[in-house]
Every structure is written in C-alpha cells, then in structure tokens.
Short mmCIF file of C-alpha atoms and ligand atoms in Angstrom, two decimals:
data_model
loop_
_atom_site.label_atom_id
_atom_site.label_comp_id
_atom_site.label_asym_id
_atom_site.label_seq_id
_atom_site.Cartn_x
_atom_site.Cartn_y
_atom_site.Cartn_z
CA MET Q 1 47.25 69.09 20.89
CA LYS Q 2 49.19 67.78 19.61
CA ILE Q 3 48.15 64.80 16.95
CA LEU Q 4 48.62 62.11 15.45
CA VAL Q 5 47.44 61.30 12.57
CA LEU Q 6 47.41 57.43 10.41
CA GLY Q 7 46.91 57.96 6.64
CA GLY Q 8 47.33 61.75 7.30
CA ALA Q 9 48.98 61.70 3.17
CA GLY Q 10 44.79 59.92 1.62
CA TYR Q 11 42.04 61.87 0.23
CA ILE Q 12 40.57 63.12 3.96
CA GLY Q 13 43.52 62.57 5.50
CA SER Q 14 45.45 65.35 4.06
CA HIS Q 15 42.20 67.43 4.66
CA THR Q 16 41.97 67.19 7.93
CA VAL Q 17 46.25 67.44 8.74
CA TYR Q 18 45.96 71.22 6.83
CA ARG Q 19 42.39 72.02 8.96
CA LEU Q 20 43.67 71.14 12.14
CA ILE Q 21 46.92 72.94 11.10
CA GLU Q 22 45.30 76.21 10.17
CA SER Q 23 43.70 76.23 13.75
CA GLY Q 24 46.78 75.91 14.87
CA ASN Q 25 47.83 72.20 16.49
CA GLU Q 26 50.71 69.86 16.28
CA VAL Q 27 50.81 66.75 13.67
CA VAL Q 28 52.26 63.77 13.03
CA VAL Q 29 51.10 62.19 9.88
CA PHE Q 30 52.35 58.23 10.08
CA ASP Q 31 52.03 56.86 6.62
CA ASN Q 32 53.00 53.68 4.96
CA LEU Q 33 51.90 56.01 0.81
CA GLU Q 34 50.62 53.61 -0.05
CA THR Q 35 47.82 54.87 -1.58
CA GLY Q 36 48.41 58.41 -0.38
CA HIS Q 37 51.00 61.23 -1.80
CA ILE Q 38 53.65 62.87 -0.18
CA GLU Q 39 53.85 65.95 -1.30
CA ALA Q 40 49.69 66.58 0.00
CA VAL Q 41 51.15 66.60 3.99
CA HIS Q 42 51.22 69.68 4.49
CA PRO Q 43 54.91 71.36 5.73
CA LYS Q 44 53.69 72.41 8.85
CA ALA Q 45 53.73 68.61 10.03
CA LYS Q 46 55.73 66.02 10.78
CA PHE Q 47 56.07 63.22 8.79
CA TYR Q 48 57.46 59.24 9.37
CA LYS Q 49 56.76 56.64 6.27
CA GLY Q 50 55.89 53.02 8.14
CA ASP Q 51 52.62 50.90 8.03
CA LEU Q 52 50.83 50.18 10.56
CA ARG Q 53 50.91 46.38 11.06
CA ASN Q 54 54.19 46.49 11.91
CA ARG Q 55 53.54 47.46 15.46
CA SER Q 56 57.89 48.47 15.78
CA GLU Q 57 57.13 51.29 13.22
CA ILE Q 58 54.16 52.97 15.23
CA ASP Q 59 55.76 51.90 18.98
CA SER Q 60 58.73 54.00 17.74
CA VAL Q 61 56.57 56.49 16.68
CA PHE Q 62 55.73 56.94 20.45
CA ASP Q 63 58.39 56.54 21.92
CA LYS Q 64 59.49 59.79 19.46
CA GLU Q 65 56.70 61.98 19.89
CA LYS Q 66 55.82 61.92 22.83
CA GLY Q 67 52.95 64.23 24.35
CA ILE Q 68 50.93 62.82 21.96
CA ASP Q 69 46.65 63.73 23.44
CA ALA Q 70 44.88 61.68 19.89
CA VAL Q 71 44.93 59.71 17.32
CA ILE Q 72 43.55 60.09 14.32
CA HIS Q 73 42.43 56.85 12.57
CA PHE Q 74 41.78 57.49 8.66
CA ALA Q 75 44.63 54.60 7.97
CA GLY Q 76 43.82 51.51 5.49
CA TYR Q 77 41.90 50.83 2.33
CA LYS Q 78 38.44 51.56 0.68
CA ALA Q 79 38.52 50.37 -2.80
CA VAL Q 80 35.01 48.24 -1.98
CA GLY Q 81 35.19 46.09 -5.18
CA GLU Q 82 38.65 45.48 -5.04
CA SER Q 83 37.35 44.18 -1.22
CA VAL Q 84 35.61 41.38 -2.96
CA LYS Q 85 38.29 40.21 -5.39
CA LYS Q 86 40.92 41.02 -2.05
CA PRO Q 87 39.01 39.86 1.30
CA LEU Q 88 42.07 38.99 3.48
CA MET Q 89 44.43 41.84 2.74
CA TYR Q 90 41.26 44.04 4.03
CA TYR Q 91 40.31 42.36 6.24
CA ARG Q 92 44.41 41.97 7.80
CA ASN Q 93 45.35 45.91 6.64
CA ASN Q 94 42.28 47.24 7.75
CA ILE Q 95 41.58 45.15 11.04
CA ASP Q 96 44.97 43.87 12.59
CA SER Q 97 46.47 47.44 11.71
CA THR Q 98 43.84 48.98 14.26
CA LEU Q 99 44.53 45.52 16.92
CA THR Q 100 47.97 47.33 16.61
CA LEU Q 101 47.31 50.61 16.98
CA CYS Q 102 44.46 50.64 20.09
CA GLU Q 103 47.41 48.27 21.84
CA VAL Q 104 49.96 50.43 21.09
CA MET Q 105 48.23 53.54 22.68
CA ASN Q 106 47.66 51.53 25.38
CA GLU Q 107 50.63 50.92 26.38
CA HIS Q 108 51.44 54.82 25.51
CA ASN Q 109 48.98 55.50 27.50
CA VAL Q 110 47.27 57.29 25.04
CA LYS Q 111 43.46 57.07 24.85
CA ASN Q 112 41.53 58.82 22.23
CA ILE Q 113 41.34 57.89 19.22
CA VAL Q 114 38.75 59.60 15.77
CA PHE Q 115 37.81 56.61 13.62
CA SER Q 116 37.49 56.81 10.17
CA SER Q 117 34.12 55.03 9.85
CA SER Q 118 31.19 54.78 6.74
CA ALA Q 119 27.47 54.68 5.75
CA THR Q 120 28.70 51.95 4.70
CA VAL Q 121 28.40 50.05 7.70
CA TYR Q 122 24.58 50.49 7.42
CA GLY Q 123 24.83 48.38 3.81
CA THR Q 124 21.21 48.67 2.55
CA PRO Q 125 19.22 50.84 4.82
CA LYS Q 126 15.19 49.77 5.75
CA SER Q 127 14.54 53.95 5.62
CA LEU Q 128 15.45 57.07 4.70
CA PRO Q 129 17.29 59.74 6.08
CA ILE Q 130 20.32 57.05 7.45
CA LYS Q 131 20.45 57.69 11.94
CA GLU Q 132 22.89 56.53 13.90
CA ASN Q 133 21.13 53.68 15.50
CA PHE Q 134 20.05 51.69 12.63
CA ASP Q 135 21.01 48.12 12.69
CA VAL Q 136 24.88 48.05 11.91
CA THR Q 137 24.83 44.52 11.13
CA HIS Q 138 25.29 43.20 7.62
CA ALA Q 139 27.27 45.52 4.92
CA THR Q 140 27.72 44.60 1.54
CA ASN Q 141 30.97 43.58 0.86
CA PRO Q 142 33.83 42.88 3.05
CA TYR Q 143 35.51 46.57 3.32
CA GLY Q 144 32.36 47.56 5.07
CA GLU Q 145 32.61 44.44 7.64
CA THR Q 146 35.64 45.46 8.58
CA LYS Q 147 34.17 48.47 9.19
CA ILE Q 148 31.38 46.74 11.81
CA MET Q 149 33.90 44.79 12.75
CA ILE Q 150 36.46 47.68 14.57
CA GLU Q 151 33.96 50.03 14.92
CA ARG Q 152 32.58 46.10 18.02
CA ILE Q 153 36.83 46.17 18.21
CA LEU Q 154 36.41 49.83 19.99
CA ASN Q 155 33.84 49.06 21.41
CA ASP Q 156 34.46 46.65 23.40
CA LEU Q 157 37.14 48.01 24.21
CA TYR Q 158 36.29 51.42 25.87
CA VAL Q 159 33.47 48.89 27.58
CA SER Q 160 36.62 47.40 28.68
CA ASP Q 161 38.08 49.83 30.05
CA ASN Q 162 36.30 53.02 30.01
CA THR Q 163 39.12 56.06 29.83
CA TRP Q 164 39.63 55.86 26.14
CA ASN Q 165 37.46 58.17 24.49
CA ILE Q 166 36.37 57.47 20.81
CA ALA Q 167 34.62 58.39 18.17
CA LEU Q 168 33.46 56.66 15.28
CA LEU Q 169 32.28 58.88 11.86
CA ARG Q 170 30.96 57.50 9.66
CA TYR Q 171 31.38 59.77 6.01
CA PHE Q 172 28.92 59.61 3.58
CA ASN Q 173 30.50 60.49 0.50
CA PRO Q 174 33.57 62.72 0.80
CA ILE Q 175 33.70 65.11 -2.97
CA GLY Q 176 35.89 68.17 -3.49
CA ALA Q 177 38.78 69.58 -2.56
CA HIS Q 178 41.23 72.48 -0.66
CA LYS Q 179 39.70 76.17 -2.44
CA SER Q 180 43.84 76.41 -2.60
CA GLY Q 181 44.34 73.59 -5.40
CA LEU Q 182 47.30 72.67 -3.87
CA ILE Q 183 45.07 69.06 -2.75
CA GLY Q 184 42.69 66.75 -3.19
CA GLU Q 185 41.27 63.13 -4.94
CA ASN Q 186 44.23 61.70 -6.75
CA PRO Q 187 43.62 58.42 -7.37
CA ASN Q 188 46.13 56.21 -8.45
CA ASP Q 189 44.15 53.77 -11.04
CA ILE Q 190 41.41 54.06 -13.25
CA PRO Q 191 38.72 55.74 -10.38
CA ASN Q 192 35.93 53.70 -8.85
CA ASN Q 193 34.53 56.39 -6.91
CA LEU Q 194 32.18 59.23 -9.38
CA MET Q 195 33.46 62.05 -9.12
CA PRO Q 196 37.17 61.35 -9.80
CA TYR Q 197 36.11 59.50 -12.95
CA ILE Q 198 33.32 62.48 -13.77
CA VAL Q 199 36.58 64.72 -13.52
CA LYS Q 200 38.78 62.40 -16.00
CA VAL Q 201 36.56 62.47 -18.19
CA ALA Q 202 35.95 66.74 -18.23
CA ASN Q 203 40.11 66.43 -18.54
CA LYS Q 204 39.90 64.22 -21.72
CA GLU Q 205 41.97 61.09 -19.83
CA LEU Q 206 39.31 58.68 -19.92
CA LYS Q 207 36.26 59.20 -22.69
CA GLU Q 208 32.98 58.76 -20.96
CA LEU Q 209 31.20 58.50 -18.14
CA SER Q 210 28.98 54.77 -17.06
CA VAL Q 211 25.94 55.34 -15.04
CA PHE Q 212 25.81 52.53 -13.80
CA GLY Q 213 22.17 51.67 -14.12
CA ASN Q 214 18.11 54.47 -14.98
CA ASP Q 215 16.53 52.52 -13.21
CA TYR Q 216 16.39 52.76 -9.79
CA ASP Q 217 13.66 54.21 -7.93
CA THR Q 218 15.17 57.83 -8.02
CA ILE Q 219 14.19 61.14 -8.98
CA ASP Q 220 15.92 59.89 -12.17
CA GLY Q 221 15.83 56.04 -11.45
CA THR Q 222 20.16 56.91 -10.92
CA GLY Q 223 22.32 56.45 -7.44
CA VAL Q 224 21.25 58.80 -5.68
CA ARG Q 225 23.76 59.86 -1.95
CA ASP Q 226 25.08 62.51 0.21
CA TYR Q 227 28.00 64.79 -1.14
CA ILE Q 228 29.91 65.70 1.60
CA HIS Q 229 33.05 68.53 0.33
CA VAL Q 230 35.82 67.58 2.51
CA VAL Q 231 37.06 69.94 3.63
CA ASP Q 232 33.73 69.91 5.87
CA LEU Q 233 34.09 66.65 6.54
CA ALA Q 234 37.86 67.65 8.25
CA LYS Q 235 35.79 70.24 9.41
CA GLY Q 236 34.21 67.90 11.03
CA HIS Q 237 36.84 65.77 13.09
CA ILE Q 238 38.00 68.98 14.93
CA LYS Q 239 34.98 69.07 15.97
CA ALA Q 240 35.19 64.98 16.91
CA LEU Q 241 38.43 65.76 18.33
CA ASN Q 242 37.10 68.52 20.50
CA TRP Q 243 34.59 66.08 22.11
CA VAL Q 244 37.38 62.85 22.58
CA LEU Q 245 39.52 65.43 24.73
CA ASN Q 246 36.59 66.74 26.85
CA ASN Q 247 35.81 63.46 28.16
CA ASN Q 248 33.03 61.60 26.49
CA GLY Q 249 33.77 57.63 26.33
CA ILE Q 250 32.02 56.11 22.85
CA ASP Q 251 29.34 57.65 20.40
CA ALA Q 252 29.07 57.49 16.54
CA PHE Q 253 28.36 60.41 13.93
CA ASN Q 254 27.14 60.59 10.43
CA LEU Q 255 29.04 62.93 8.46
CA GLY Q 256 26.61 64.03 5.57
CA THR Q 257 24.89 66.67 4.64
CA GLY Q 258 22.01 65.23 5.77
CA ASN Q 259 21.02 66.27 1.27
CA GLY Q 260 20.57 63.35 -1.54
CA TYR Q 261 21.95 63.83 -5.02
CA SER Q 262 22.01 61.55 -8.22
CA VAL Q 263 24.16 60.29 -10.72
CA LEU Q 264 22.60 62.82 -13.66
CA GLU Q 265 22.01 65.45 -10.60
CA LEU Q 266 25.85 66.08 -10.11
CA VAL Q 267 27.59 65.39 -13.95
CA GLU Q 268 24.86 67.68 -14.56
CA ALA Q 269 25.95 70.53 -11.54
CA PHE Q 270 29.58 69.12 -12.59
CA LYS Q 271 28.58 70.54 -16.61
CA LYS Q 272 26.79 73.48 -15.77
CA PHE Q 273 29.11 74.96 -12.84
CA ASN Q 274 32.79 74.53 -14.13
CA ASN Q 275 31.26 75.23 -18.40
CA ILE Q 276 32.79 71.56 -19.20
CA ASP Q 277 30.74 68.46 -21.32
CA VAL Q 278 31.12 65.24 -19.22
CA PRO Q 279 30.22 63.16 -22.26
CA TYR Q 280 28.46 59.45 -20.26
CA LYS Q 281 26.33 56.52 -20.43
CA ILE Q 282 23.77 54.52 -18.82
CA VAL Q 283 25.36 50.73 -18.59
CA GLY Q 284 23.54 48.47 -16.16
CA ARG Q 285 24.07 48.72 -11.78
CA ARG Q 286 27.08 47.81 -10.58
CA ASP Q 287 26.33 44.98 -8.02
CA GLY Q 288 25.98 45.77 -4.30
CA ASP Q 289 25.00 49.01 -5.16
CA ILE Q 290 21.48 50.64 -3.18
CA ALA Q 291 19.63 53.24 -4.82
CA SER Q 292 20.12 55.63 -2.69
CA CYS Q 293 22.16 56.38 1.18
CA TYR Q 294 21.87 59.63 2.69
CA ALA Q 295 22.33 60.87 6.16
CA ASP Q 296 20.24 62.11 9.29
CA ALA Q 297 22.90 64.96 10.35
CA SER Q 298 20.58 65.90 13.56
CA LYS Q 299 23.00 64.06 15.90
CA ALA Q 300 26.19 65.94 15.20
CA LYS Q 301 25.21 68.74 15.41
CA ASP Q 302 23.11 68.81 18.31
CA ILE Q 303 26.23 67.04 19.50
CA LEU Q 304 29.09 68.45 18.04
CA ASP Q 305 27.79 71.49 16.54
CA TRP Q 306 29.35 70.60 13.56
CA SER Q 307 26.47 71.45 10.03
CA CYS Q 308 28.07 70.91 6.13
CA THR Q 309 28.86 75.30 5.24
CA TYR Q 310 29.83 74.36 1.76
CA ASN Q 311 26.87 73.35 -1.34
CA ILE Q 312 27.09 71.45 -4.85
CA GLU Q 313 28.57 74.65 -6.31
CA ASP Q 314 31.40 74.37 -4.18
CA MET Q 315 31.94 70.97 -4.35
CA VAL Q 316 32.13 70.28 -8.27
CA LYS Q 317 34.06 72.85 -8.31
CA ASP Q 318 36.52 72.61 -6.74
CA SER Q 319 36.92 68.70 -7.96
CA TYR Q 320 38.11 70.24 -10.82
CA ASN Q 321 40.40 72.95 -9.53
CA TYR Q 322 41.90 70.79 -8.38
CA VAL Q 323 42.18 68.39 -11.74
CA LYS Q 324 42.76 71.19 -13.22
CA GLY Q 325 45.70 72.80 -11.52
CA ASN Q 326 47.43 69.00 -11.68
CA LYS Q 327 46.88 68.53 -15.33
P1 LIG M 401 43.45 57.03 1.05
O1 LIG M 401 43.73 56.12 0.64
O2 LIG M 401 43.43 58.33 -0.50
O3 LIG M 401 44.27 57.13 2.49
C1 LIG M 401 44.66 55.82 3.12
C2 LIG M 401 45.53 56.54 3.69
O4 LIG M 401 46.32 55.20 4.36
C3 LIG M 401 46.15 56.43 2.44
O5 LIG M 401 47.51 57.78 2.93
C4 LIG M 401 47.15 55.30 2.90
O6 LIG M 401 48.86 54.88 2.27
C5 LIG M 401 47.27 55.40 4.05
N1 LIG M 401 47.84 53.87 4.69
C6 LIG M 401 46.79 52.77 4.37
N2 LIG M 401 47.11 51.18 4.72
C7 LIG M 401 48.07 52.17 5.76
C8 LIG M 401 49.21 51.21 6.30
N3 LIG M 401 49.20 49.96 6.64
N4 LIG M 401 50.29 51.81 7.08
C9 LIG M 401 50.12 53.23 7.00
N5 LIG M 401 49.48 53.84 6.25
C10 LIG M 401 48.68 53.45 5.45
O7 LIG M 401 41.73 56.85 1.65
P2 LIG M 401 40.13 58.46 2.29
O8 LIG M 401 39.47 58.71 1.56
O9 LIG M 401 41.55 59.18 2.82
O10 LIG M 401 40.17 57.42 3.51
C11 LIG M 401 40.08 57.73 4.44
C12 LIG M 401 39.95 57.01 5.50
O11 LIG M 401 38.97 57.50 5.07
C13 LIG M 401 40.11 55.37 5.13
O12 LIG M 401 39.30 54.69 6.63
C14 LIG M 401 38.39 54.57 4.25
O13 LIG M 401 38.10 53.94 4.49
C15 LIG M 401 37.56 56.39 4.86
N6 LIG M 401 36.54 56.02 4.17
C16 LIG M 401 36.57 57.17 3.18
C17 LIG M 401 35.40 56.97 2.56
C18 LIG M 401 35.37 58.41 0.64
O14 LIG M 401 35.12 58.18 -0.10
N7 LIG M 401 36.91 58.59 0.29
C19 LIG M 401 34.20 56.85 2.77
C20 LIG M 401 34.30 56.44 4.29
C21 LIG M 401 35.31 56.05 4.81
C1 LIG M 402 30.97 53.40 -2.13
C2 LIG M 402 31.10 52.92 -0.61
C3 LIG M 402 31.07 53.58 0.85
C4 LIG M 402 32.96 53.92 0.83
C5 LIG M 402 32.88 54.77 -0.69
C6 LIG M 402 34.51 55.04 -0.67
C7 LIG M 402 28.79 51.01 -0.67
C8 LIG M 402 27.28 51.24 0.24
N1 LIG M 402 29.68 52.54 -0.61
O1 LIG M 402 30.97 55.02 -1.80
O2 LIG M 402 31.23 53.26 1.78
O3 LIG M 402 33.22 54.36 1.66
O4 LIG M 402 32.02 53.86 -2.13
O5 LIG M 402 35.22 54.28 -1.47
O6 LIG M 402 29.20 50.08 -0.06
N2 LIG M 402 28.28 55.22 -10.13
C9 LIG M 402 28.68 55.29 -11.38
N3 LIG M 402 29.48 55.69 -12.20
C10 LIG M 402 31.16 54.87 -12.14
C11 LIG M 402 31.27 55.63 -10.51
C12 LIG M 402 30.22 55.46 -9.56
O7 LIG M 402 27.44 55.61 -12.71
O8 LIG M 402 32.05 55.61 -12.36
C13 LIG M 402 27.93 55.78 -9.38
C14 LIG M 402 27.48 54.56 -8.47
O9 LIG M 402 26.45 53.51 -9.37
C15 LIG M 402 26.56 55.71 -6.84
C16 LIG M 402 27.25 56.68 -7.32
O10 LIG M 402 27.97 56.63 -8.84
O11 LIG M 402 24.84 55.35 -7.14
C17 LIG M 402 28.02 56.77 -6.17
O12 LIG M 402 28.95 55.73 -6.01
P1 LIG M 402 30.84 55.52 -5.29
O13 LIG M 402 31.27 56.62 -6.04
O14 LIG M 402 31.42 54.49 -6.02
O15 LIG M 402 30.58 55.62 -4.15
P2 LIG M 402 29.67 54.72 -3.32
O16 LIG M 402 29.31 53.26 -3.43
O17 LIG M 402 28.28 55.33 -2.53
#
C-alpha cells in the first residue's frame, strides 16, 4: 500500500512510519518540521517539506504521488498549556489544515484517513475506565476542543459521503521510543509532559521534577494516567489502516493499555529499571489537570484485533535509552 503520513517527522508519526515500512508499505511523509525533525524520518520514506495550511503545497504532493491508498494525519499542535495562551493559533493550525486536507483528498478521490485524536476529547470523564461512547462535547482546553471539532467535521463528512473510511484514534499517554534508540520524543523546549521531563532530569539537563499535586483521590495522591508505549501505538495505526482500507465507514477507538499509573509510580519505575536517580518535589496542582484517566481498550481489541504488548519496564527503559543515545 502507498500511505501518505502527515506529521511523519514528529514523535508518534516517525514511529508509525518505521512500522509501516517494516510491514512493507511505500511511505510518503509531509511535514513542515516545526516540531518534527528530519533525522526522525525513515530513510526509505519519501519526504516533502510543506505546510498543511498551504493548499498548493499539499495538493502538489497528491499530484506527484499518484496512487495514494490512505492518509494518516498526525500534523498539528499538541501542547495543552500553549493552546490556552494561543487559542487562535491552535484553531487555525489544527482545524484549518484538516479542512484543507479533506478538500484536497476529495479532489484526488483519496477517501481513507486515520486521524490522531486524543483522550483529551473526553474532558473530565464521568467514570473510569473511559469508553468510546462517553460524552465527547467538552474538553478542558482549546487543544482538546480542536480534536472534538475535527472529529465532528470528519463525522459530518462521512454522513455527506459514505464512501469515506475514517478511523478516529483517541490516544492516551504515549511514552517510550523505538528499541533502536534512533527515534524518540525530542521536544525543542522545556517539556510540558511528564516522561520527557523525567528523562531530562535523569540526564541532568533539568534539576528536578515538579510533581503537580499529591492530594488527588488516587493511590498515592498524584495523577493517574494510561501510559502506552509509542511502538504499540504505531502498531495500532497499522491495524486501524487495515480497518479503514476494508471499507468500514467511520468509528472511534481508544488506544491505551487499560492500566493507570500514578506520577510517583512512574517515577519509581523509571528509577528502578534505569538504576538512576530522579529528584523531585511536590508542588501545587496544574490548572486543567484531572485526577485519573485510563482507557477501556476492549473495542480496539475486539474490532481492530489490537492490544498492547509492552509493559511499564519497556516504556521507562526505552524512553531513557533514546535520550542516553542522544546525550
Ligand atoms: P509532534 O509535535 O511530535 O508531531 C506533529 C508533527 O506535525 C510535527 O512533525 C510537526 O512538524 C508537524 N506539523 C504540525 N503542524 C503542521 C502543518 N501545519 N503542516 C505540516 N506539518 C505540521 O506530536 P506527536 O506527539 O507526534 O503528536 C502527533 C499527533 O497526535 C498530534 O495530532 C497530537 O495532537 C496527537 N496526540 C498526541 C499525544 C501525545 O501525547 N504525544 C496524545 C494524543 C494525541
Ligand atoms: C495532556 C493532555 C493530552 C495530550 C497530552 C500531550 C489533557 C487532559 N491531556 O495529557 O490530551 O495529548 O497532554 O500533550 O488535556 N505531571 C507532573 N509534572 C510534570 C508534568 C506532568 O506531575 O512536569 C503530571 C500531570 O499532572 C499528570 C501526569 O503527570 O498527572 C501526566 O501529565 P502529561 O504528561 O502532561 O499528560 P496529560 O496531562 O495526561
């Protein structure tokens, strides 16, 4: 199959491109390299530098690359805090670029797409574990609202033309890296997310981790999340792609392990399995955070035949292995 990967130079996209090529697919990557890195693009993938907000740039890729079977759409901004400060930038990049993409896909009669949504679409969940049929109407930040709106746009598109096939993948918290250590999470600035922060502290690039609150109603008072190995996530995209290519219409799937770990449990696992210290201090809660979030992952298992194979030891070791290699 010939697959166009938008945002394929980014963290999740680069891992998915590796998996696609390992499974024998022809891959074209389109990315503006704003947060992605050219070195993360698999050498066998064909690369186009371009911005999805610019219609002619994406249109010309479809013109040149005849025979694209499906698109995987990772391109967009993802920092929750930044989205609160710069909402217009988030709405413009995430929504505008998706509208342009869908129009261009329509014109080129490519109607198979796998979209990167997020568990953030559930806002504050009414109960746990989170199922796909929970309310998806209120996120806690503009970034999350863009994901809700894009899901709605894609749903409306399908209602208008049921020859589209669309998988909405709601990721929980991806961490880890490819076993080779060649690709991993590589934020340009001080990380917002927990695991990239932990590895920078372990690597002595940052002094200590701030743990945002220890007074939640959880096992040890710190926030609980469903951490998923990025390679398992990449494998989930291959399964979703097959589902889309088999003309299944539209549906949403949680991609998570179904297990929750607290911040301190993750820190302790990182210390133990990497045999390294991670100094931390407890500080106040971060605005917009919820106590606990983990998936009911049974729908993806039943329908996509996908489940996670990596455990927390793999996740913390592979996260650190990548950073050690790039010290
Ligand atoms: P990332 O920032 O590493 O990757 C995004 C890629 O898209 C980057 O390579 C960037 O350069 C590119 N890009 C952004 N805007 C573009 C544009 N207008 N035109 C062309 N390229 C553009 O992020 P990631 O962690 O790999 O996330 C990928 C997707 O998954 C995003 O849509 C994100 O919202 C979603 N997601 C991520 C997480 C997470 O925790 N990492 C969780 C849930 C959902
Ligand atoms: C958030 C978003 C998610 C988005 C992801 C990646 C929500 C509800 N979730 O996930 O949609 O895809 O970011 O951008 O909007 N923590 C610390 N110290 C730190 C960093 C984090 O204690 O320095 C804690 C947080 O309070 C939280 C946990 O670690 O309990 C995980 O945080 P993080 O990695 O930022 O991910 P989420 O907030 O779950």
